[in-house]
């Protein structure tokens, strides 16, 4: 901006996000559409190495050589009110309350005749879905934990081997990629630099790239061969919550589609799984009712210095997610472990009073993991741990061994993470609030990490 031209703002884009909001008699520059969706839902993409000049009634885009370019415009499908706090105490509280809706909206329009129909994925080419021999999921932070949940499901349903890798580790080790590798990136913002660079690298090396993203017009989907949008709406709080459940939903839809196309899921089995996924939003609404009890627990634990989280199978990434929320929001030491790993080291951390959250698999689980996790609880309790179990309704076996039991509705194993994570999101938020911390903007963190 220049003092002599108060009606003109000039922006340039190189390696950082920039998007234009097109209003009536006003225009906006923002790093993503959430910045201006309150004022306009009409947006314009700006490409790499382009310059934009906005005035109240005009927008001009040129490349760095000064040549005019014709940018793409699009409509943001978020409600104008979605990026406002409304009556909530924080954006995070509001966004947790929107977890059921985030799952429901991510499913809507993608199920026909009881089966998954993702045209975005089919657009990769019908032969691609049947010829890929490996899926590689790349992401960071919470999005990577959603990817880890997805690994269990995609392998189970499609029998394709799946690896999950932190995006910043991926491209510095000369990964083995082929045209039959499907690289799936997951990102709420679509602007995480580590993930973006990993996608570009994978594409250069000939892999197919599919992005799971929550933000329209973001860079990662534009750099990918295909995109499946999550429909969680704008996520403003730095700690990711509703995007996590939407990401799991999207990756489950992908896993189901792969299973359907490759014949590893019978139509009957696929329909059963789709119906279970569709039942998740109502169950999530029930889980939100535990909020008050968790708030009490968090206030009781405001001085706690360390919390451990244990889970198995798809409960393991949930444990990692619970720990990350406590680190970033409440600034306390927290670790998530695969419960089976306890005896290989972490059990040495257990001393009287150590708080341990345990995500307990269903007693109806066909792999009998329930009994193993209950046995883990007995081991840590015998050493003085204070155990808070997240267990399904009617699981009485856990009662004699836990200090607190937080109930979640019945669901088959793959759908438990979507339910079990909500109490942990609430706990992270309430513990931070009990410590008087800023829940929406934790120290040292940014919502979109646009630097490597
Ligand atoms: O926008 P992205 O999903 O790519 O962001 C990835 C991580 O930076 C993000 O999930 C981060 O870990 C959150 N603060 C976790 O709550």
PDB file of N, CA and C in Angstrom, residues 60-137:
ATOM      1  N   UNK A  60      -6.928  -6.525 -10.934  1.00  0.00           N
ATOM      2  CA  UNK A  60      -6.103  -6.819 -12.127  1.00  0.00           C
ATOM      3  C   UNK A  60      -5.012  -7.797 -11.727  1.00  0.00           C
ATOM      4  N   UNK A  61      -4.825  -8.805 -12.558  1.00  0.00           N
ATOM      5  CA  UNK A  61      -3.779  -9.782 -12.262  1.00  0.00           C
ATOM      6  C   UNK A  61      -2.817  -9.839 -13.443  1.00  0.00           C
ATOM      7  N   UNK A  62      -1.530  -9.781 -13.142  1.00  0.00           N
ATOM      8  CA  UNK A  62      -0.499  -9.910 -14.184  1.00  0.00           C
ATOM      9  C   UNK A  62       0.558 -10.896 -13.702  1.00  0.00           C
ATOM     10  N   UNK A  63       1.342 -11.409 -14.650  1.00  0.00           N
ATOM     11  CA  UNK A  63       2.462 -12.246 -14.216  1.00  0.00           C
ATOM     12  C   UNK A  63       3.647 -11.342 -13.879  1.00  0.00           C
ATOM     13  N   UNK A  64       4.744 -11.941 -13.469  1.00  0.00           N
ATOM     14  CA  UNK A  64       5.867 -11.113 -13.012  1.00  0.00           C
ATOM     15  C   UNK A  64       6.528 -10.352 -14.163  1.00  0.00           C
ATOM     16  N   UNK A  65       6.173 -10.731 -15.428  1.00  0.00           N
ATOM     17  CA  UNK A  65       6.675  -9.969 -16.583  1.00  0.00           C
ATOM     18  C   UNK A  65       5.701  -8.848 -16.951  1.00  0.00           C
ATOM     19  N   UNK A  66       4.607  -8.731 -16.203  1.00  0.00           N
ATOM     20  CA  UNK A  66       3.645  -7.667 -16.457  1.00  0.00           C
ATOM     21  C   UNK A  66       2.555  -8.046 -17.450  1.00  0.00           C
ATOM     22  N   UNK A  67       2.551  -9.291 -17.930  1.00  0.00           N
ATOM     23  CA  UNK A  67       1.532  -9.726 -18.892  1.00  0.00           C
ATOM     24  C   UNK A  67       0.230 -10.061 -18.163  1.00  0.00           C
ATOM     25  N   UNK A  68      -0.908  -9.555 -18.673  1.00  0.00           N
ATOM     26  CA  UNK A  68      -2.177  -9.855 -18.010  1.00  0.00           C
ATOM     27  C   UNK A  68      -2.469 -11.356 -18.011  1.00  0.00           C
ATOM     28  N   UNK A  69      -3.059 -11.858 -16.948  1.00  0.00           N
ATOM     29  CA  UNK A  69      -3.497 -13.257 -16.917  1.00  0.00           C
ATOM     30  C   UNK A  69      -4.986 -13.271 -16.560  1.00  0.00           C
ATOM     31  N   UNK A  70      -5.644 -14.355 -16.965  1.00  0.00           N
ATOM     32  CA  UNK A  70      -7.076 -14.465 -16.650  1.00  0.00           C
ATOM     33  C   UNK A  70      -7.249 -15.503 -15.550  1.00  0.00           C
ATOM     34  N   UNK A  71      -7.431 -15.050 -14.334  1.00  0.00           N
ATOM     35  CA  UNK A  71      -7.504 -16.020 -13.241  1.00  0.00           C
ATOM     36  C   UNK A  71      -8.870 -16.722 -13.171  1.00  0.00           C
ATOM     37  N   UNK A  72      -8.883 -17.846 -12.467  1.00  0.00           N
ATOM     38  CA  UNK A  72     -10.129 -18.599 -12.267  1.00  0.00           C
ATOM     39  C   UNK A  72     -10.870 -18.037 -11.058  1.00  0.00           C
ATOM     40  N   UNK A  73     -12.186 -17.913 -11.188  1.00  0.00           N
ATOM     41  CA  UNK A  73     -12.983 -17.515 -10.030  1.00  0.00           C
ATOM     42  C   UNK A  73     -13.821 -18.705  -9.566  1.00  0.00           C
ATOM     43  N   UNK A  74     -14.231 -18.676  -8.326  1.00  0.00           N
ATOM     44  CA  UNK A  74     -15.054 -19.767  -7.793  1.00  0.00           C
ATOM     45  C   UNK A  74     -15.909 -19.261  -6.640  1.00  0.00           C
ATOM     46  N   UNK A  75     -16.957 -20.043  -6.334  1.00  0.00           N
ATOM     47  CA  UNK A  75     -17.845 -19.704  -5.220  1.00  0.00           C
ATOM     48  C   UNK A  75     -17.460 -20.553  -4.011  1.00  0.00           C
ATOM     49  N   UNK A  76     -17.305 -19.924  -2.871  1.00  0.00           N
ATOM     50  CA  UNK A  76     -16.987 -20.657  -1.638  1.00  0.00           C
ATOM     51  C   UNK A  76     -18.308 -21.198  -1.092  1.00  0.00           C
ATOM     52  N   UNK A  77     -18.330 -22.505  -0.768  1.00  0.00           N
ATOM     53  CA  UNK A  77     -19.626 -23.038  -0.318  1.00  0.00           C
ATOM     54  C   UNK A  77     -19.776 -23.007   1.205  1.00  0.00           C
ATOM     55  N   UNK A  78     -19.025 -22.150   1.894  1.00  0.00           N
ATOM     56  CA  UNK A  78     -19.185 -21.997   3.341  1.00  0.00           C
ATOM     57  C   UNK A  78     -20.233 -20.917   3.629  1.00  0.00           C
ATOM     58  N   UNK A  79     -20.968 -21.099   4.730  1.00  0.00           N
ATOM     59  CA  UNK A  79     -21.903 -20.050   5.151  1.00  0.00           C
ATOM     60  C   UNK A  79     -21.122 -18.827   5.580  1.00  0.00           C
ATOM     61  N   UNK A  80     -21.717 -17.670   5.323  1.00  0.00           N
ATOM     62  CA  UNK A  80     -21.039 -16.445   5.743  1.00  0.00           C
ATOM     63  C   UNK A  80     -20.834 -16.433   7.256  1.00  0.00           C
ATOM     64  N   UNK A  81     -21.777 -17.026   7.999  1.00  0.00           N
ATOM     65  CA  UNK A  81     -21.671 -17.001   9.470  1.00  0.00           C
ATOM     66  C   UNK A  81     -20.684 -18.040   9.990  1.00  0.00           C
ATOM     67  N   UNK A  82     -20.230 -18.942   9.085  1.00  0.00           N
ATOM     68  CA  UNK A  82     -19.429 -20.073   9.552  1.00  0.00           C
ATOM     69  C   UNK A  82     -18.094 -19.656  10.146  1.00  0.00           C
ATOM     70  N   UNK A  83     -17.583 -18.521   9.728  1.00  0.00           N
ATOM     71  CA  UNK A  83     -16.283 -18.098  10.254  1.00  0.00           C
ATOM     72  C   UNK A  83     -16.452 -17.126  11.427  1.00  0.00           C
ATOM     73  N   UNK A  84     -17.664 -17.089  12.008  1.00  0.00           N
ATOM     74  CA  UNK A  84     -17.881 -16.233  13.185  1.00  0.00           C
ATOM     75  C   UNK A  84     -18.062 -17.104  14.416  1.00  0.00           C
ATOM     76  N   UNK A  85     -17.737 -16.538  15.565  1.00  0.00           N
ATOM     77  CA  UNK A  85     -17.784 -17.323  16.791  1.00  0.00           C
ATOM     78  C   UNK A  85     -19.219 -17.549  17.262  1.00  0.00           C
ATOM     79  N   UNK A  86     -20.124 -16.704  16.822  1.00  0.00           N
ATOM     80  CA  UNK A  86     -21.501 -16.816  17.303  1.00  0.00           C
ATOM     81  C   UNK A  86     -21.524 -16.638  18.812  1.00  0.00           C
ATOM     82  N   UNK A  87     -22.332 -17.432  19.495  1.00  0.00           N
ATOM     83  CA  UNK A  87     -22.418 -17.267  20.957  1.00  0.00           C
ATOM     84  C   UNK A  87     -21.408 -18.104  21.721  1.00  0.00           C
ATOM     85  N   UNK A  88     -20.474 -18.743  21.029  1.00  0.00           N
ATOM     86  CA  UNK A  88     -19.558 -19.678  21.694  1.00  0.00           C
ATOM     87  C   UNK A  88     -18.423 -18.947  22.404  1.00  0.00           C
ATOM     88  N   UNK A  89     -17.871 -19.597  23.444  1.00  0.00           N
ATOM     89  CA  UNK A  89     -16.782 -18.970  24.206  1.00  0.00           C
ATOM     90  C   UNK A  89     -15.493 -18.938  23.383  1.00  0.00           C
ATOM     91  N   UNK A  90     -15.373 -19.830  22.432  1.00  0.00           N
ATOM     92  CA  UNK A  90     -14.165 -19.873  21.591  1.00  0.00           C
ATOM     93  C   UNK A  90     -14.539 -20.506  20.257  1.00  0.00           C
ATOM     94  N   UNK A  91     -13.688 -20.284  19.249  1.00  0.00           N
ATOM     95  CA  UNK A  91     -13.897 -20.970  17.969  1.00  0.00           C
ATOM     96  C   UNK A  91     -13.749 -22.482  18.180  1.00  0.00           C
ATOM     97  N   UNK A  92     -12.840 -22.859  19.059  1.00  0.00           N
ATOM     98  CA  UNK A  92     -12.626 -24.297  19.234  1.00  0.00           C
ATOM     99  C   UNK A  92     -13.890 -24.965  19.790  1.00  0.00           C
ATOM    100  N   UNK A  93     -14.529 -24.313  20.772  1.00  0.00           N
ATOM    101  CA  UNK A  93     -15.773 -24.883  21.327  1.00  0.00           C
ATOM    102  C   UNK A  93     -16.818 -25.005  20.226  1.00  0.00           C
ATOM    103  N   UNK A  94     -16.913 -23.985  19.406  1.00  0.00           N
ATOM    104  CA  UNK A  94     -17.890 -24.012  18.306  1.00  0.00           C
ATOM    105  C   UNK A  94     -17.542 -25.144  17.325  1.00  0.00           C
ATOM    106  N   UNK A  95     -16.260 -25.258  17.021  1.00  0.00           N
ATOM    107  CA  UNK A  95     -15.852 -26.237  16.003  1.00  0.00           C
ATOM    108  C   UNK A  95     -16.017 -27.674  16.500  1.00  0.00           C
ATOM    109  N   UNK A  96     -15.806 -27.890  17.809  1.00  0.00           N
ATOM    110  CA  UNK A  96     -16.067 -29.232  18.353  1.00  0.00           C
ATOM    111  C   UNK A  96     -17.561 -29.541  18.231  1.00  0.00           C
ATOM    112  N   UNK A  97     -18.388 -28.541  18.514  1.00  0.00           N
ATOM    113  CA  UNK A  97     -19.842 -28.772  18.422  1.00  0.00           C
ATOM    114  C   UNK A  97     -20.256 -29.072  16.979  1.00  0.00           C
ATOM    115  N   UNK A  98     -19.421 -28.693  16.018  1.00  0.00           N
ATOM    116  CA  UNK A  98     -19.750 -28.921  14.604  1.00  0.00           C
ATOM    117  C   UNK A  98     -19.197 -30.249  14.070  1.00  0.00           C
ATOM    118  N   UNK A  99     -18.608 -31.059  14.949  1.00  0.00           N
ATOM    119  CA  UNK A  99     -18.030 -32.322  14.455  1.00  0.00           C
ATOM    120  C   UNK A  99     -19.093 -33.228  13.801  1.00  0.00           C
ATOM    121  N   UNK A 100     -20.298 -33.349  14.387  1.00  0.00           N
ATOM    122  CA  UNK A 100     -21.292 -34.199  13.702  1.00  0.00           C
ATOM    123  C   UNK A 100     -21.601 -33.697  12.291  1.00  0.00           C
ATOM    124  N   UNK A 101     -21.750 -32.392  12.173  1.00  0.00           N
ATOM    125  CA  UNK A 101     -22.087 -31.793  10.879  1.00  0.00           C
ATOM    126  C   UNK A 101     -20.938 -31.964   9.869  1.00  0.00           C
ATOM    127  N   UNK A 102     -19.710 -31.890  10.371  1.00  0.00           N
ATOM    128  CA  UNK A 102     -18.547 -32.025   9.479  1.00  0.00           C
ATOM    129  C   UNK A 102     -18.531 -33.402   8.825  1.00  0.00           C
ATOM    130  N   UNK A 103     -18.889 -34.419   9.611  1.00  0.00           N
ATOM    131  CA  UNK A 103     -18.943 -35.781   9.053  1.00  0.00           C
ATOM    132  C   UNK A 103     -20.114 -35.886   8.085  1.00  0.00           C
ATOM    133  N   UNK A 104     -21.284 -35.401   8.525  1.00  0.00           N
ATOM    134  CA  UNK A 104     -22.480 -35.530   7.682  1.00  0.00           C
ATOM    135  C   UNK A 104     -22.280 -34.839   6.341  1.00  0.00           C
ATOM    136  N   UNK A 105     -21.737 -33.622   6.372  1.00  0.00           N
ATOM    137  CA  UNK A 105     -21.596 -32.863   5.120  1.00  0.00           C
ATOM    138  C   UNK A 105     -20.529 -33.465   4.204  1.00  0.00           C
ATOM    139  N   UNK A 106     -19.563 -34.147   4.797  1.00  0.00           N
ATOM    140  CA  UNK A 106     -18.525 -34.766   3.965  1.00  0.00           C
ATOM    141  C   UNK A 106     -19.084 -36.006   3.247  1.00  0.00           C
ATOM    142  N   UNK A 107     -20.131 -36.591   3.814  1.00  0.00           N
ATOM    143  CA  UNK A 107     -20.745 -37.778   3.171  1.00  0.00           C
ATOM    144  C   UNK A 107     -21.781 -37.377   2.124  1.00  0.00           C
ATOM    145  N   UNK A 108     -22.476 -36.274   2.401  1.00  0.00           N
ATOM    146  CA  UNK A 108     -23.637 -35.903   1.553  1.00  0.00           C
ATOM    147  C   UNK A 108     -23.268 -35.850   0.066  1.00  0.00           C
ATOM    148  N   UNK A 109     -24.111 -36.456  -0.743  1.00  0.00           N
ATOM    149  CA  UNK A 109     -23.933 -36.427  -2.203  1.00  0.00           C
ATOM    150  C   UNK A 109     -22.921 -37.439  -2.696  1.00  0.00           C
ATOM    151  N   UNK A 110     -22.333 -38.212  -1.775  1.00  0.00           N
ATOM    152  CA  UNK A 110     -21.282 -39.149  -2.202  1.00  0.00           C
ATOM    153  C   UNK A 110     -21.705 -40.603  -2.018  1.00  0.00           C
ATOM    154  N   UNK A 111     -22.977 -40.806  -1.714  1.00  0.00           N
ATOM    155  CA  UNK A 111     -23.495 -42.165  -1.573  1.00  0.00           C
ATOM    156  C   UNK A 111     -24.711 -42.288  -2.476  1.00  0.00           C
ATOM    157  N   UNK A 112     -24.678 -43.303  -3.347  1.00  0.00           N
ATOM    158  CA  UNK A 112     -25.830 -43.565  -4.205  1.00  0.00           C
ATOM    159  C   UNK A 112     -26.164 -45.042  -4.130  1.00  0.00           C
ATOM    160  N   UNK A 113     -27.429 -45.305  -3.936  1.00  0.00           N
ATOM    161  CA  UNK A 113     -27.886 -46.687  -3.793  1.00  0.00           C
ATOM    162  C   UNK A 113     -27.085 -47.417  -2.703  1.00  0.00           C
ATOM    163  N   UNK A 114     -26.760 -46.697  -1.661  1.00  0.00           N
ATOM    164  CA  UNK A 114     -26.080 -47.311  -0.515  1.00  0.00           C
ATOM    165  C   UNK A 114     -24.592 -47.536  -0.710  1.00  0.00           C
ATOM    166  N   UNK A 115     -24.065 -47.163  -1.882  1.00  0.00           N
ATOM    167  CA  UNK A 115     -22.631 -47.380  -2.148  1.00  0.00           C
ATOM    168  C   UNK A 115     -21.929 -46.035  -2.362  1.00  0.00           C
ATOM    169  N   UNK A 116     -20.627 -46.026  -2.125  1.00  0.00           N
ATOM    170  CA  UNK A 116     -19.872 -44.780  -2.285  1.00  0.00           C
ATOM    171  C   UNK A 116     -19.672 -44.482  -3.762  1.00  0.00           C
ATOM    172  N   UNK A 117     -19.842 -43.202  -4.083  1.00  0.00           N
ATOM    173  CA  UNK A 117     -19.635 -42.761  -5.464  1.00  0.00           C
ATOM    174  C   UNK A 117     -18.877 -41.436  -5.384  1.00  0.00           C
ATOM    175  N   UNK A 118     -17.576 -41.525  -5.586  1.00  0.00           N
ATOM    176  CA  UNK A 118     -16.725 -40.331  -5.531  1.00  0.00           C
ATOM    177  C   UNK A 118     -16.265 -40.015  -6.949  1.00  0.00           C
ATOM    178  N   UNK A 119     -16.991 -39.176  -7.686  1.00  0.00           N
ATOM    179  CA  UNK A 119     -16.582 -38.893  -9.070  1.00  0.00           C
ATOM    180  C   UNK A 119     -15.203 -38.270  -9.142  1.00  0.00           C
ATOM    181  N   UNK A 120     -14.818 -37.559  -8.062  1.00  0.00           N
ATOM    182  CA  UNK A 120     -13.492 -36.921  -8.046  1.00  0.00           C
ATOM    183  C   UNK A 120     -12.393 -37.972  -8.169  1.00  0.00           C
ATOM    184  N   UNK A 121     -12.631 -39.134  -7.559  1.00  0.00           N
ATOM    185  CA  UNK A 121     -11.618 -40.192  -7.587  1.00  0.00           C
ATOM    186  C   UNK A 121     -11.690 -40.939  -8.918  1.00  0.00           C
ATOM    187  N   UNK A 122     -12.906 -41.170  -9.386  1.00  0.00           N
ATOM    188  CA  UNK A 122     -13.065 -41.852 -10.672  1.00  0.00           C
ATOM    189  C   UNK A 122     -12.395 -41.045 -11.775  1.00  0.00           C
ATOM    190  N   UNK A 123     -12.385 -39.705 -11.589  1.00  0.00           N
ATOM    191  CA  UNK A 123     -11.797 -38.832 -12.612  1.00  0.00           C
ATOM    192  C   UNK A 123     -10.302 -39.084 -12.801  1.00  0.00           C
ATOM    193  N   UNK A 124      -9.682 -39.734 -11.838  1.00  0.00           N
ATOM    194  CA  UNK A 124      -8.263 -40.091 -12.010  1.00  0.00           C
ATOM    195  C   UNK A 124      -8.098 -41.047 -13.186  1.00  0.00           C
ATOM    196  N   UNK A 125      -9.205 -41.686 -13.575  1.00  0.00           N
ATOM    197  CA  UNK A 125      -9.168 -42.679 -14.656  1.00  0.00           C
ATOM    198  C   UNK A 125      -9.595 -44.014 -14.076  1.00  0.00           C
ATOM    199  N   UNK A 126     -10.556 -44.704 -14.721  1.00  0.00           N
ATOM    200  CA  UNK A 126     -11.059 -45.960 -14.153  1.00  0.00           C
ATOM    201  C   UNK A 126      -9.945 -46.977 -13.963  1.00  0.00           C
ATOM    202  N   UNK A 127      -8.951 -46.938 -14.880  1.00  0.00           N
ATOM    203  CA  UNK A 127      -7.866 -47.928 -14.784  1.00  0.00           C
ATOM    204  C   UNK A 127      -6.980 -47.644 -13.568  1.00  0.00           C
ATOM    205  N   UNK A 128      -6.963 -46.383 -13.127  1.00  0.00           N
ATOM    206  CA  UNK A 128      -6.069 -46.030 -12.017  1.00  0.00           C
ATOM    207  C   UNK A 128      -6.503 -46.757 -10.752  1.00  0.00           C
ATOM    208  N   UNK A 129      -7.808 -46.738 -10.487  1.00  0.00           N
ATOM    209  CA  UNK A 129      -8.280 -47.341  -9.246  1.00  0.00           C
ATOM    210  C   UNK A 129      -8.008 -48.835  -9.206  1.00  0.00           C
ATOM    211  N   UNK A 130      -8.078 -49.478 -10.370  1.00  0.00           N
ATOM    212  CA  UNK A 130      -7.832 -50.921 -10.331  1.00  0.00           C
ATOM    213  C   UNK A 130      -6.351 -51.257 -10.455  1.00  0.00           C
ATOM    214  N   UNK A 131      -5.538 -50.305 -10.948  1.00  0.00           N
ATOM    215  CA  UNK A 131      -4.122 -50.664 -11.166  1.00  0.00           C
ATOM    216  C   UNK A 131      -3.186 -50.223 -10.035  1.00  0.00           C
ATOM    217  N   UNK A 132      -3.622 -49.348  -9.160  1.00  0.00           N
ATOM    218  CA  UNK A 132      -2.656 -48.918  -8.128  1.00  0.00           C
ATOM    219  C   UNK A 132      -2.303 -50.096  -7.216  1.00  0.00           C
ATOM    220  N   UNK A 133      -1.027 -50.170  -6.875  1.00  0.00           N
ATOM    221  CA  UNK A 133      -0.607 -51.282  -6.030  1.00  0.00           C
ATOM    222  C   UNK A 133      -0.105 -50.813  -4.666  1.00  0.00           C
ATOM    223  N   UNK A 134      -0.223 -49.498  -4.435  1.00  0.00           N
ATOM    224  CA  UNK A 134       0.248 -48.980  -3.150  1.00  0.00           C
ATOM    225  C   UNK A 134      -0.383 -47.609  -2.922  1.00  0.00           C
ATOM    226  N   UNK A 135      -0.752 -47.348  -1.688  1.00  0.00           N
ATOM    227  CA  UNK A 135      -1.236 -46.015  -1.319  1.00  0.00           C
ATOM    228  C   UNK A 135      -0.246 -45.446  -0.314  1.00  0.00           C
ATOM    229  N   UNK A 136       0.133 -44.206  -0.540  1.00  0.00           N
ATOM    230  CA  UNK A 136       1.048 -43.536   0.381  1.00  0.00           C
ATOM    231  C   UNK A 136       0.362 -42.259   0.861  1.00  0.00           C
ATOM    232  N   UNK A 137       0.139 -42.171   2.144  1.00  0.00           N
ATOM    233  CA  UNK A 137      -0.546 -40.999   2.695  1.00  0.00           C
ATOM    234  C   UNK A 137       0.493 -40.059   3.285  1.00  0.00           C
TER     235      UNK A 137
END
